[in-house]
mmCIF file of C-alpha atoms in Angstrom:
data_model
loop_
_atom_site.group_PDB
_atom_site.id
_atom_site.type_symbol
_atom_site.label_atom_id
_atom_site.label_comp_id
_atom_site.label_asym_id
_atom_site.label_seq_id
_atom_site.Cartn_x
_atom_site.Cartn_y
_atom_site.Cartn_z
ATOM 1 C CA MET P 1 127.351 109.701 89.227
ATOM 2 C CA LYS P 2 125.350 112.666 87.960
ATOM 3 C CA GLU P 3 127.723 113.190 85.014
ATOM 4 C CA VAL P 4 127.929 109.591 83.780
ATOM 5 C CA LYS P 5 126.064 108.337 80.729
ATOM 6 C CA CYS P 6 122.793 106.430 80.781
ATOM 7 C CA LEU P 7 124.322 103.127 79.637
ATOM 8 C CA VAL P 8 126.818 103.267 82.492
ATOM 9 C CA VAL P 9 124.060 103.897 85.022
ATOM 10 C CA GLN P 10 121.956 101.120 83.524
ATOM 11 C CA ASP P 11 124.851 98.675 83.624
ATOM 12 C CA LEU P 12 125.494 99.543 87.266
ATOM 13 C CA ILE P 13 121.956 99.287 88.625
ATOM 14 C CA SER P 14 121.104 96.138 86.622
ATOM 15 C CA ASN P 15 123.963 94.271 88.302
ATOM 16 C CA SER P 16 122.683 91.636 90.742
ATOM 17 C CA GLN P 17 126.014 91.852 92.580
ATOM 18 C CA LEU P 18 125.660 95.569 93.310
ATOM 19 C CA ASN P 19 126.679 96.087 96.949
ATOM 20 C CA ILE P 20 124.039 98.402 98.446
ATOM 21 C CA CYS P 21 122.431 98.636 101.869
ATOM 22 C CA SER P 22 118.898 99.055 100.496
ATOM 23 C CA GLU P 23 116.982 99.275 97.230
ATOM 24 C CA GLU P 24 115.741 102.702 98.296
ATOM 25 C CA LYS P 25 119.267 103.980 97.616
ATOM 26 C CA VAL P 26 119.073 102.740 94.020
ATOM 27 C CA PHE P 27 115.747 104.477 93.437
ATOM 28 C CA MET P 28 117.035 107.784 94.814
ATOM 29 C CA ALA P 29 120.261 107.518 92.801
ATOM 30 C CA VAL P 30 118.302 107.064 89.561
ATOM 31 C CA LEU P 31 115.982 109.937 90.428
ATOM 32 C CA ASN P 32 118.881 112.268 91.254
ATOM 33 C CA TRP P 33 120.688 111.340 88.032
ATOM 34 C CA ILE P 34 117.595 112.143 85.921
ATOM 35 C CA LYS P 35 116.825 115.397 87.727
ATOM 36 C CA HIS P 36 120.397 116.614 87.275
ATOM 37 C CA ASP P 37 119.527 117.210 83.594
ATOM 38 C CA LEU P 38 115.784 116.692 83.530
ATOM 39 C CA ASN P 39 115.008 117.777 79.975
ATOM 40 C CA GLU P 40 117.673 115.542 78.467
ATOM 41 C CA ARG P 41 117.428 112.542 80.790
ATOM 42 C CA LYS P 42 113.700 112.263 81.441
ATOM 43 C CA LYS P 43 113.362 109.975 78.408
ATOM 44 C CA HIS P 44 115.489 107.317 80.192
ATOM 45 C CA ILE P 45 113.318 106.945 83.287
ATOM 46 C CA SER P 46 111.387 103.913 82.031
ATOM 47 C CA GLU P 47 114.415 101.811 81.130
ATOM 48 C CA LEU P 48 116.272 102.762 84.306
ATOM 49 C CA MET P 49 113.356 102.217 86.697
ATOM 50 C CA SER P 50 112.867 98.728 85.263
ATOM 51 C CA HIS P 51 116.157 97.807 86.993
ATOM 52 C CA VAL P 52 115.126 99.214 90.386
ATOM 53 C CA ARG P 53 113.758 96.417 92.588
ATOM 54 C CA LEU P 54 110.730 98.338 93.833
ATOM 55 C CA PRO P 55 109.011 95.274 95.388
ATOM 56 C CA LEU P 56 111.864 95.173 97.925
ATOM 57 C CA VAL P 57 111.526 98.724 99.258
ATOM 58 C CA SER P 58 109.526 99.340 102.425
ATOM 59 C CA ARG P 59 105.829 100.115 102.091
ATOM 60 C CA GLU P 60 106.384 103.507 103.720
ATOM 61 C CA PHE P 61 109.002 104.398 101.100
ATOM 62 C CA LEU P 62 106.840 102.999 98.302
ATOM 63 C CA MET P 63 103.860 105.142 99.269
ATOM 64 C CA ASN P 64 105.634 108.299 100.452
ATOM 65 C CA CYS P 65 108.473 108.542 97.945
ATOM 66 C CA VAL P 66 107.762 106.390 94.875
ATOM 67 C CA GLU P 67 103.999 106.749 94.494
ATOM 68 C CA THR P 68 104.125 110.531 95.032
ATOM 69 C CA GLU P 69 106.968 111.121 92.554
ATOM 70 C CA ALA P 70 105.632 112.974 89.504
ATOM 71 C CA LEU P 71 108.184 111.424 87.157
ATOM 72 C CA VAL P 72 106.883 107.965 88.082
ATOM 73 C CA ARG P 73 103.199 108.897 87.932
ATOM 74 C CA GLU P 74 103.549 110.521 84.507
ATOM 75 C CA GLU P 75 105.169 107.556 82.741
ATOM 76 C CA SER P 76 102.984 104.552 81.887
ATOM 77 C CA HIS P 77 105.658 101.863 82.284
ATOM 78 C CA CYS P 78 106.760 103.332 85.605
ATOM 79 C CA LYS P 79 103.148 103.177 86.794
ATOM 80 C CA GLU P 80 103.117 99.477 85.858
ATOM 81 C CA LEU P 81 106.279 98.941 87.896
ATOM 82 C CA LEU P 82 104.664 100.735 90.829
ATOM 83 C CA LEU P 83 101.569 98.530 90.576
ATOM 84 C CA GLU P 84 103.771 95.437 90.439
ATOM 85 C CA ALA P 85 105.467 96.505 93.679
ATOM 86 C CA MET P 86 102.149 97.287 95.364
ATOM 87 C CA LYS P 87 100.777 93.874 94.393
ATOM 88 C CA TYR P 88 103.869 92.222 95.894
ATOM 89 C CA HIS P 89 103.273 94.117 99.140
ATOM 90 C CA LEU P 90 99.516 93.556 99.304
ATOM 91 C CA LEU P 91 99.518 89.827 98.442
ATOM 92 C CA PRO P 92 102.237 88.222 100.567
ATOM 93 C CA GLU P 93 100.630 84.757 100.222
ATOM 94 C CA GLN P 94 101.218 84.929 96.455
ATOM 95 C CA ARG P 95 104.841 86.067 96.498
ATOM 96 C CA SER P 96 106.131 82.688 95.355
ATOM 97 C CA SER P 97 104.135 83.172 92.132
ATOM 98 C CA LEU P 98 105.241 86.797 91.714
ATOM 99 C CA VAL P 99 108.949 86.037 91.413
ATOM 100 C CA SER P 100 110.933 88.128 88.937
ATOM 101 C CA GLN P 101 114.367 89.709 88.741
ATOM 102 C CA ARG P 102 112.954 92.675 90.669
ATOM 103 C CA THR P 103 111.897 90.512 93.638
ATOM 104 C CA LEU P 104 115.315 88.901 94.096
ATOM 105 C CA GLU P 105 117.829 90.270 96.565
ATOM 106 C CA ARG P 106 121.106 91.506 95.124
ATOM 107 C CA ARG P 107 124.015 89.355 96.264
ATOM 108 C CA PRO P 108 127.444 90.992 96.043
ATOM 109 C CA GLU P 109 130.354 88.759 95.130
ATOM 110 C CA GLY P 110 132.259 87.780 98.257
ATOM 111 C CA MET P 111 129.225 87.250 100.495
ATOM 112 C CA ARG P 112 129.943 84.524 103.051
ATOM 113 C CA SER P 113 127.811 82.565 105.477
ATOM 114 C CA TYR P 114 128.291 83.399 109.159
ATOM 115 C CA ILE P 115 126.629 81.603 112.073
ATOM 116 C CA PHE P 116 125.172 83.898 114.732
ATOM 117 C CA ALA P 117 124.632 82.652 118.297
ATOM 118 C CA VAL P 118 122.214 84.833 120.208
ATOM 119 C CA GLY P 119 121.206 85.082 123.865
ATOM 120 C CA GLY P 120 120.416 81.945 125.816
ATOM 121 C CA GLY P 121 121.308 81.242 129.412
ATOM 122 C CA SER P 122 123.903 79.673 131.675
ATOM 123 C CA LEU P 123 123.532 78.936 135.379
ATOM 124 C CA PHE P 124 121.207 81.694 136.624
ATOM 125 C CA ALA P 125 122.039 84.265 133.923
ATOM 126 C CA ILE P 126 120.008 85.232 130.855
ATOM 127 C CA HIS P 127 122.237 86.598 128.103
ATOM 128 C CA ASN P 128 121.894 89.498 125.718
ATOM 129 C CA GLU P 129 125.482 88.906 124.560
ATOM 130 C CA CYS P 130 125.886 87.599 121.011
ATOM 131 C CA GLU P 131 128.678 86.156 118.901
ATOM 132 C CA CYS P 132 129.222 84.936 115.366
ATOM 133 C CA TYR P 133 131.279 82.197 113.746
ATOM 134 C CA ASN P 134 133.127 82.168 110.449
ATOM 135 C CA PRO P 135 133.161 78.574 109.138
ATOM 136 C CA LYS P 136 136.068 79.431 106.837
ATOM 137 C CA THR P 137 138.362 80.452 109.700
ATOM 138 C CA ASN P 138 136.783 78.276 112.418
ATOM 139 C CA ALA P 139 136.765 81.299 114.734
ATOM 140 C CA TRP P 140 134.176 83.077 116.916
ATOM 141 C CA MET P 141 133.957 86.832 117.488
ATOM 142 C CA THR P 142 131.660 89.000 119.556
ATOM 143 C CA ILE P 143 129.081 91.357 118.104
ATOM 144 C CA SER P 144 126.950 94.010 119.787
ATOM 145 C CA PRO P 145 124.621 92.683 122.498
ATOM 146 C CA MET P 146 120.874 92.644 121.962
ATOM 147 C CA ILE P 147 118.699 95.405 123.430
ATOM 148 C CA SER P 148 116.925 92.826 125.649
ATOM 149 C CA ARG P 149 118.130 89.739 127.455
ATOM 150 C CA ARG P 150 116.552 86.675 125.852
ATOM 151 C CA SER P 151 116.655 82.925 126.171
ATOM 152 C CA ARG P 152 114.221 80.510 124.460
ATOM 153 C CA ALA P 153 113.850 83.077 121.626
ATOM 154 C CA GLY P 154 113.214 82.465 117.954
ATOM 155 C CA VAL P 155 116.020 83.498 115.598
ATOM 156 C CA THR P 156 116.133 83.603 111.813
ATOM 157 C CA SER P 157 117.705 85.605 108.996
ATOM 158 C CA LEU P 158 115.726 87.418 106.351
ATOM 159 C CA ARG P 159 117.328 89.279 103.480
ATOM 160 C CA LYS P 160 120.290 91.119 105.019
ATOM 161 C CA LEU P 161 119.146 91.222 108.649
ATOM 162 C CA LEU P 162 119.052 88.869 111.633
ATOM 163 C CA TYR P 163 115.742 88.723 113.525
ATOM 164 C CA VAL P 164 115.240 87.696 117.167
ATOM 165 C CA VAL P 165 111.658 87.220 118.314
ATOM 166 C CA GLY P 166 110.064 86.621 121.707
ATOM 167 C CA GLY P 167 111.795 84.524 124.345
ATOM 168 C CA TYR P 168 112.143 84.791 128.108
ATOM 169 C CA ASP P 169 114.056 87.506 129.996
ATOM 170 C CA GLY P 170 114.213 85.809 133.385
ATOM 171 C CA GLU P 171 110.900 87.218 134.577
ATOM 172 C CA ASN P 172 108.499 87.334 131.647
ATOM 173 C CA ASP P 173 107.762 85.659 128.350
ATOM 174 C CA LEU P 174 108.192 88.252 125.605
ATOM 175 C CA ALA P 175 106.271 89.505 122.593
ATOM 176 C CA THR P 176 108.999 92.005 121.677
ATOM 177 C CA ALA P 177 111.366 91.519 118.750
ATOM 178 C CA GLU P 178 114.509 93.126 117.368
ATOM 179 C CA CYS P 179 116.735 92.883 114.311
ATOM 180 C CA TYR P 180 120.496 93.102 113.798
ATOM 181 C CA ASN P 181 122.182 94.878 110.902
ATOM 182 C CA PRO P 182 125.719 93.541 110.342
ATOM 183 C CA LEU P 183 126.665 96.645 108.325
ATOM 184 C CA THR P 184 126.264 98.860 111.393
ATOM 185 C CA ASN P 185 126.659 96.219 114.134
ATOM 186 C CA GLU P 186 123.478 97.575 115.716
ATOM 187 C CA TRP P 187 120.193 96.177 117.012
ATOM 188 C CA THR P 188 116.824 97.864 116.384
ATOM 189 C CA ASN P 189 113.434 97.125 117.929
ATOM 190 C CA ILE P 190 110.701 96.056 115.514
ATOM 191 C CA THR P 191 106.937 95.656 115.930
ATOM 192 C CA PRO P 192 106.085 93.221 118.761
ATOM 193 C CA MET P 193 104.152 90.043 118.033
ATOM 194 C CA GLY P 194 100.468 89.819 118.860
ATOM 195 C CA THR P 195 101.188 87.086 121.432
ATOM 196 C CA LYS P 196 103.901 86.572 124.032
ATOM 197 C CA ARG P 197 105.976 83.558 123.037
ATOM 198 C CA SER P 198 108.983 81.734 124.397
ATOM 199 C CA CYS P 199 110.150 78.284 123.248
ATOM 200 C CA LEU P 200 108.815 79.067 119.759
ATOM 201 C CA GLY P 201 109.730 77.867 116.303
ATOM 202 C CA THR P 202 110.866 80.482 113.785
ATOM 203 C CA CYS P 203 111.760 80.498 110.094
ATOM 204 C CA ALA P 204 111.771 82.766 107.035
ATOM 205 C CA PHE P 205 110.046 82.008 103.736
ATOM 206 C CA ASP P 206 109.108 84.138 100.711
ATOM 207 C CA GLY P 207 110.295 87.331 102.413
ATOM 208 C CA LEU P 208 108.143 86.705 105.503
ATOM 209 C CA LEU P 209 109.066 85.684 109.045
ATOM 210 C CA TYR P 210 106.921 82.913 110.575
ATOM 211 C CA VAL P 211 106.609 82.060 114.293
ATOM 212 C CA CYS P 212 104.892 78.853 115.426
ATOM 213 C CA GLY P 213 103.689 77.649 118.808
ATOM 214 C CA GLY P 214 105.676 78.290 121.964
ATOM 215 C CA TYR P 215 104.592 79.216 125.485
ATOM 216 C CA ASP P 216 102.888 82.423 126.617
ATOM 217 C CA GLY P 217 103.538 82.054 130.355
ATOM 218 C CA ALA P 218 100.303 80.180 130.978
ATOM 219 C CA SER P 219 99.794 77.608 128.237
ATOM 220 C CA CYS P 220 101.412 75.851 125.289
ATOM 221 C CA LEU P 221 100.449 77.423 121.973
ATOM 222 C CA SER P 222 99.366 76.165 118.578
ATOM 223 C CA SER P 223 98.904 79.642 117.076
ATOM 224 C CA VAL P 224 101.026 80.986 114.229
ATOM 225 C CA GLU P 225 101.918 84.538 113.185
ATOM 226 C CA ARG P 226 103.944 86.006 110.340
ATOM 227 C CA TYR P 227 105.833 89.277 110.050
ATOM 228 C CA ASP P 228 106.345 91.239 106.857
ATOM 229 C CA PRO P 229 109.459 93.459 107.135
ATOM 230 C CA LEU P 230 108.276 95.489 104.143
ATOM 231 C CA THR P 231 105.215 96.662 106.086
ATOM 232 C CA GLY P 232 106.270 96.114 109.706
ATOM 233 C CA VAL P 233 103.001 94.252 110.373
ATOM 234 C CA TRP P 234 102.278 90.923 112.108
ATOM 235 C CA THR P 235 99.370 88.827 110.752
ATOM 236 C CA SER P 236 97.697 85.736 112.202
ATOM 237 C CA CYS P 237 98.009 82.511 110.203
ATOM 238 C CA PRO P 238 96.130 79.193 110.470
ATOM 239 C CA ALA P 239 96.997 77.449 113.746
ATOM 240 C CA MET P 240 98.799 74.126 113.941
ATOM 241 C CA SER P 241 96.752 71.054 114.822
ATOM 242 C CA THR P 242 98.910 70.433 117.923
ATOM 243 C CA ARG P 243 100.046 72.726 120.731
ATOM 244 C CA ARG P 244 103.834 72.791 120.643
ATOM 245 C CA ARG P 245 106.153 74.274 123.244
ATOM 246 C CA TYR P 246 109.847 73.921 122.345
ATOM 247 C CA CYS P 247 108.967 72.984 118.761
ATOM 248 C CA ARG P 248 111.337 73.665 115.900
ATOM 249 C CA VAL P 249 110.473 74.650 112.331
ATOM 250 C CA ALA P 250 112.264 74.607 108.979
ATOM 251 C CA VAL P 251 111.465 75.185 105.318
ATOM 252 C CA LEU P 252 111.660 72.336 102.817
ATOM 253 C CA ASP P 253 110.230 72.239 99.293
ATOM 254 C CA ASN P 254 108.269 75.488 99.737
ATOM 255 C CA CYS P 255 106.536 74.260 102.901
ATOM 256 C CA ILE P 256 107.063 74.989 106.599
ATOM 257 C CA TYR P 257 107.557 71.918 108.803
ATOM 258 C CA SER P 258 106.899 71.993 112.556
ATOM 259 C CA LEU P 259 108.480 69.181 114.533
ATOM 260 C CA GLY P 260 108.148 67.742 118.023
ATOM 261 C CA GLY P 261 107.763 69.852 121.126
ATOM 262 C CA PHE P 262 105.649 69.482 124.259
ATOM 263 C CA ASP P 263 101.864 69.906 124.299
ATOM 264 C CA SER P 264 101.551 70.313 128.132
ATOM 265 C CA SER P 265 100.952 66.577 128.559
ATOM 266 C CA ASN P 266 103.171 64.668 126.137
ATOM 267 C CA TYR P 267 106.509 64.960 124.430
ATOM 268 C CA GLN P 268 105.790 64.885 120.708
ATOM 269 C CA SER P 269 107.143 62.850 117.818
ATOM 270 C CA SER P 270 104.471 64.262 115.520
ATOM 271 C CA VAL P 271 105.251 66.487 112.539
ATOM 272 C CA GLU P 272 103.006 68.754 110.508
ATOM 273 C CA ARG P 273 103.513 70.808 107.396
ATOM 274 C CA PHE P 274 102.144 74.213 106.368
ATOM 275 C CA ASP P 275 101.797 75.162 102.717
ATOM 276 C CA PRO P 276 101.522 78.988 102.530
ATOM 277 C CA ARG P 277 100.112 78.735 99.015
ATOM 278 C CA VAL P 278 97.145 76.710 100.273
ATOM 279 C CA GLY P 279 96.997 78.191 103.771
ATOM 280 C CA SER P 280 96.546 74.945 105.695
ATOM 281 C CA TRP P 281 98.451 72.414 107.832
ATOM 282 C CA SER P 282 98.654 68.698 107.047
ATOM 283 C CA SER P 283 100.148 65.710 108.865
ATOM 284 C CA VAL P 284 103.532 64.224 108.014
ATOM 285 C CA PRO P 285 104.856 60.824 109.205
ATOM 286 C CA SER P 286 105.993 61.063 112.837
ATOM 287 C CA MET P 287 109.627 60.864 113.866
ATOM 288 C CA THR P 288 110.920 57.603 115.309
ATOM 289 C CA SER P 289 111.604 59.331 118.666
ATOM 290 C CA ARG P 290 109.758 61.868 120.777
ATOM 291 C CA ARG P 291 111.758 65.100 120.660
ATOM 292 C CA SER P 292 111.211 68.410 122.423
ATOM 293 C CA SER P 293 113.741 71.279 122.286
ATOM 294 C CA CYS P 294 115.545 69.544 119.424
ATOM 295 C CA GLY P 295 117.584 71.071 116.611
ATOM 296 C CA VAL P 296 116.077 71.171 113.113
ATOM 297 C CA ALA P 297 117.450 72.177 109.705
ATOM 298 C CA ALA P 298 116.906 71.370 106.030
ATOM 299 C CA LEU P 299 119.773 70.296 103.789
ATOM 300 C CA ASP P 300 119.880 68.783 100.281
ATOM 301 C CA GLY P 301 116.216 67.784 100.237
ATOM 302 C CA TYR P 302 116.251 66.252 103.721
ATOM 303 C CA LEU P 303 114.745 67.539 106.957
ATOM 304 C CA TYR P 304 117.057 66.852 109.893
ATOM 305 C CA CYS P 305 115.963 66.592 113.532
ATOM 306 C CA ILE P 306 118.799 66.186 116.013
ATOM 307 C CA GLY P 307 119.018 65.762 119.775
ATOM 308 C CA GLY P 308 116.354 67.135 122.099
ATOM 309 C CA SER P 309 114.605 65.592 125.082
ATOM 310 C CA ASP P 310 112.170 62.665 125.061
ATOM 311 C CA GLY P 311 110.963 63.433 128.584
ATOM 312 C CA THR P 312 113.466 61.140 130.283
ATOM 313 C CA MET P 313 116.860 62.309 129.001
ATOM 314 C CA CYS P 314 118.749 64.625 126.672
ATOM 315 C CA MET P 315 119.469 62.859 123.410
ATOM 316 C CA GLN P 316 122.430 62.741 121.052
ATOM 317 C CA THR P 317 120.730 60.748 118.305
ATOM 318 C CA GLY P 318 119.440 62.249 115.093
ATOM 319 C CA GLU P 319 117.179 61.377 112.180
ATOM 320 C CA ARG P 320 116.200 62.859 108.866
ATOM 321 C CA PHE P 321 113.026 62.930 106.800
ATOM 322 C CA ASN P 322 113.405 61.790 103.204
ATOM 323 C CA LEU P 323 110.908 63.729 101.121
ATOM 324 C CA ARG P 324 111.143 61.235 98.253
ATOM 325 C CA THR P 325 110.309 58.174 100.366
ATOM 326 C CA ASN P 326 108.125 60.054 102.868
ATOM 327 C CA ALA P 327 109.968 58.306 105.709
ATOM 328 C CA TRP P 328 112.409 58.977 108.545
ATOM 329 C CA GLU P 329 115.866 57.421 108.636
ATOM 330 C CA PRO P 330 118.618 57.519 111.311
ATOM 331 C CA ILE P 331 121.904 59.433 111.105
ATOM 332 C CA SER P 332 125.039 59.263 113.236
ATOM 333 C CA ALA P 333 124.748 60.471 116.809
ATOM 334 C CA MET P 334 126.419 63.686 117.971
ATOM 335 C CA HIS P 335 129.405 63.604 120.318
ATOM 336 C CA SER P 336 127.347 65.304 123.065
ATOM 337 C CA ARG P 337 123.815 64.940 124.339
ATOM 338 C CA ARG P 338 121.977 68.191 123.616
ATOM 339 C CA SER P 339 118.590 69.780 124.213
ATOM 340 C CA THR P 340 117.598 73.467 123.960
ATOM 341 C CA HIS P 341 120.392 73.736 121.371
ATOM 342 C CA GLU P 342 120.234 74.934 117.782
ATOM 343 C CA VAL P 343 121.082 73.265 114.490
ATOM 344 C CA VAL P 344 121.785 75.401 111.416
ATOM 345 C CA GLU P 345 122.979 74.729 107.874
ATOM 346 C CA ALA P 346 125.983 76.527 106.379
ATOM 347 C CA ASN P 347 128.014 75.692 103.277
ATOM 348 C CA GLY P 348 126.584 72.177 102.979
ATOM 349 C CA PHE P 349 127.203 71.214 106.614
ATOM 350 C CA LEU P 350 125.029 71.150 109.726
ATOM 351 C CA TYR P 351 126.224 72.795 112.926
ATOM 352 C CA ALA P 352 124.894 71.901 116.392
ATOM 353 C CA LEU P 353 125.485 74.714 118.882
ATOM 354 C CA GLY P 354 125.312 74.887 122.653
ATOM 355 C CA GLY P 355 122.283 73.660 124.562
ATOM 356 C CA ASN P 356 122.200 71.562 127.695
ATOM 357 C CA ASP P 357 123.473 68.008 128.189
ATOM 358 C CA GLY P 358 121.268 67.263 131.191
ATOM 359 C CA SER P 359 123.656 68.664 133.782
ATOM 360 C CA SER P 360 125.182 71.867 132.428
ATOM 361 C CA SER P 361 124.981 74.510 129.715
ATOM 362 C CA LEU P 362 127.267 73.908 126.741
ATOM 363 C CA ASN P 363 129.477 76.118 124.602
ATOM 364 C CA SER P 364 130.653 73.235 122.406
ATOM 365 C CA VAL P 365 129.890 73.112 118.676
ATOM 366 C CA GLU P 366 130.000 70.187 116.281
ATOM 367 C CA ARG P 367 129.685 69.942 112.512
ATOM 368 C CA TYR P 368 127.916 67.224 110.544
ATOM 369 C CA ASP P 369 129.030 66.173 107.070
ATOM 370 C CA PRO P 370 126.130 64.431 105.293
ATOM 371 C CA LYS P 371 128.459 62.967 102.667
ATOM 372 C CA VAL P 372 130.238 60.788 105.245
ATOM 373 C CA ASN P 373 127.540 60.788 107.967
ATOM 374 C CA LYS P 374 130.008 62.022 110.582
ATOM 375 C CA TRP P 375 130.146 64.676 113.312
ATOM 376 C CA THR P 376 133.341 66.666 113.979
ATOM 377 C CA ILE P 377 134.106 68.957 116.916
ATOM 378 C CA VAL P 378 134.869 72.559 115.895
ATOM 379 C CA THR P 379 135.820 75.652 117.897
ATOM 380 C CA SER P 380 133.601 76.244 120.928
ATOM 381 C CA MET P 381 131.569 79.403 121.436
ATOM 382 C CA LEU P 382 132.964 82.053 123.746
ATOM 383 C CA THR P 383 129.948 81.676 126.086
ATOM 384 C CA ARG P 384 127.992 78.705 127.419
ATOM 385 C CA ARG P 385 124.445 78.918 126.046
ATOM 386 C CA SER P 386 121.435 76.727 126.778
ATOM 387 C CA SER P 387 118.080 77.742 125.271
ATOM 388 C CA ILE P 388 120.199 79.367 122.569
ATOM 389 C CA GLY P 389 118.996 81.058 119.405
ATOM 390 C CA ALA P 390 121.026 80.773 116.208
ATOM 391 C CA SER P 391 120.809 81.398 112.482
ATOM 392 C CA VAL P 392 122.983 81.816 109.407
ATOM 393 C CA LEU P 393 123.281 85.198 107.688
ATOM 394 C CA GLU P 394 125.267 86.009 104.586
ATOM 395 C CA CYS P 395 127.551 89.003 105.161
ATOM 396 C CA PHE P 396 130.150 90.896 103.183
ATOM 397 C CA ASN P 397 133.525 90.965 104.967
ATOM 398 C CA LEU P 398 131.957 90.971 108.431
ATOM 399 C CA GLU P 399 135.269 91.012 110.296
ATOM 400 C CA ARG P 400 136.303 94.303 108.682
ATOM 401 C CA GLY P 401 132.901 95.819 109.402
ATOM 402 C CA LEU P 402 133.035 94.827 113.068
ATOM 403 C CA LEU P 403 136.508 96.309 113.371
ATOM 404 C CA GLN P 404 135.368 99.606 111.839
ATOM 405 C CA THR P 405 132.231 99.888 114.009
ATOM 406 C CA SER P 406 134.257 99.233 117.164
ATOM 407 C CA ILE P 407 136.715 102.052 116.498
#
């Protein structure tokens, strides 16, 4: 790359489909290209750095490598780009208003959605084993196990990583968290939460990971925290109005919705919504049924809540919230009763995975087509999993990567 012309470099690094593991690599590649012939190429630093997505590098890299680089500090436009990145890091609440080409993740052509099923339990076992599903091939495959055994954990995807937060290991409720990199098929510990939480709700929004409610081993929680992977720091957020153990959360129309759960006395049908731009929770019309440990996902402007327990039985019914009418409406029931399961969206369908039917842990999976309001059985997971965690992560040729990392 050091011998290629500036226009070629610019065309390469401006491509939103560039397949790279991190934006730090792009910054270092540009720097190395310029320094290979400093006197001749120094004049190109401004135009090239404008294509490096500095807001997406880690804060440690931003401060230790970018901010200290003389070539950046000496050029006025580069200093503006550095300030833009710092503002993005320092004002996470305002990220939705700071959107630009440099804040968007690159998405290589050929990225596909995979469903990851993580941890959970069956009989008297707590799992650290994990597996993933390719909707295109209708097949499951194993991935590396987590570092810790976890059921009742929160799972979500953020950028190119899968995050697993809190949960229960068979003895203790957990504050620890870890993330999975599909490129290396490896798990890495991240900063623990400020509070132990199992049975929590988890989602990702505006580059931040949010955790809501749960159980700390002594009481049901209403507290909320968020994690910024760019800084590795957890921050407290405004608490929900209701304590919610076994709640579920999802993002719809730039707001975080928290649904159902158990408040230590009652199974909840209540719903509340958090607007990160305002920093406060507000009430939303309640569901038609009380639902704890349900499955929740957003799809095509609707918020779906499926299955769960009403305190007397596991349910197979489902309903969805219509944002336009501000009302709940029923959908077709699943084939199986399910609680402590997960519901995720992939490729325009909903998938209900695992859980418990009131008598045993399940490995069955079913897919919902909103166009025909119908559930279809698909290939079962390799392992029975109640209190399962699941999320969808876009990966590039995951099967090949897993084969290479297993050799």
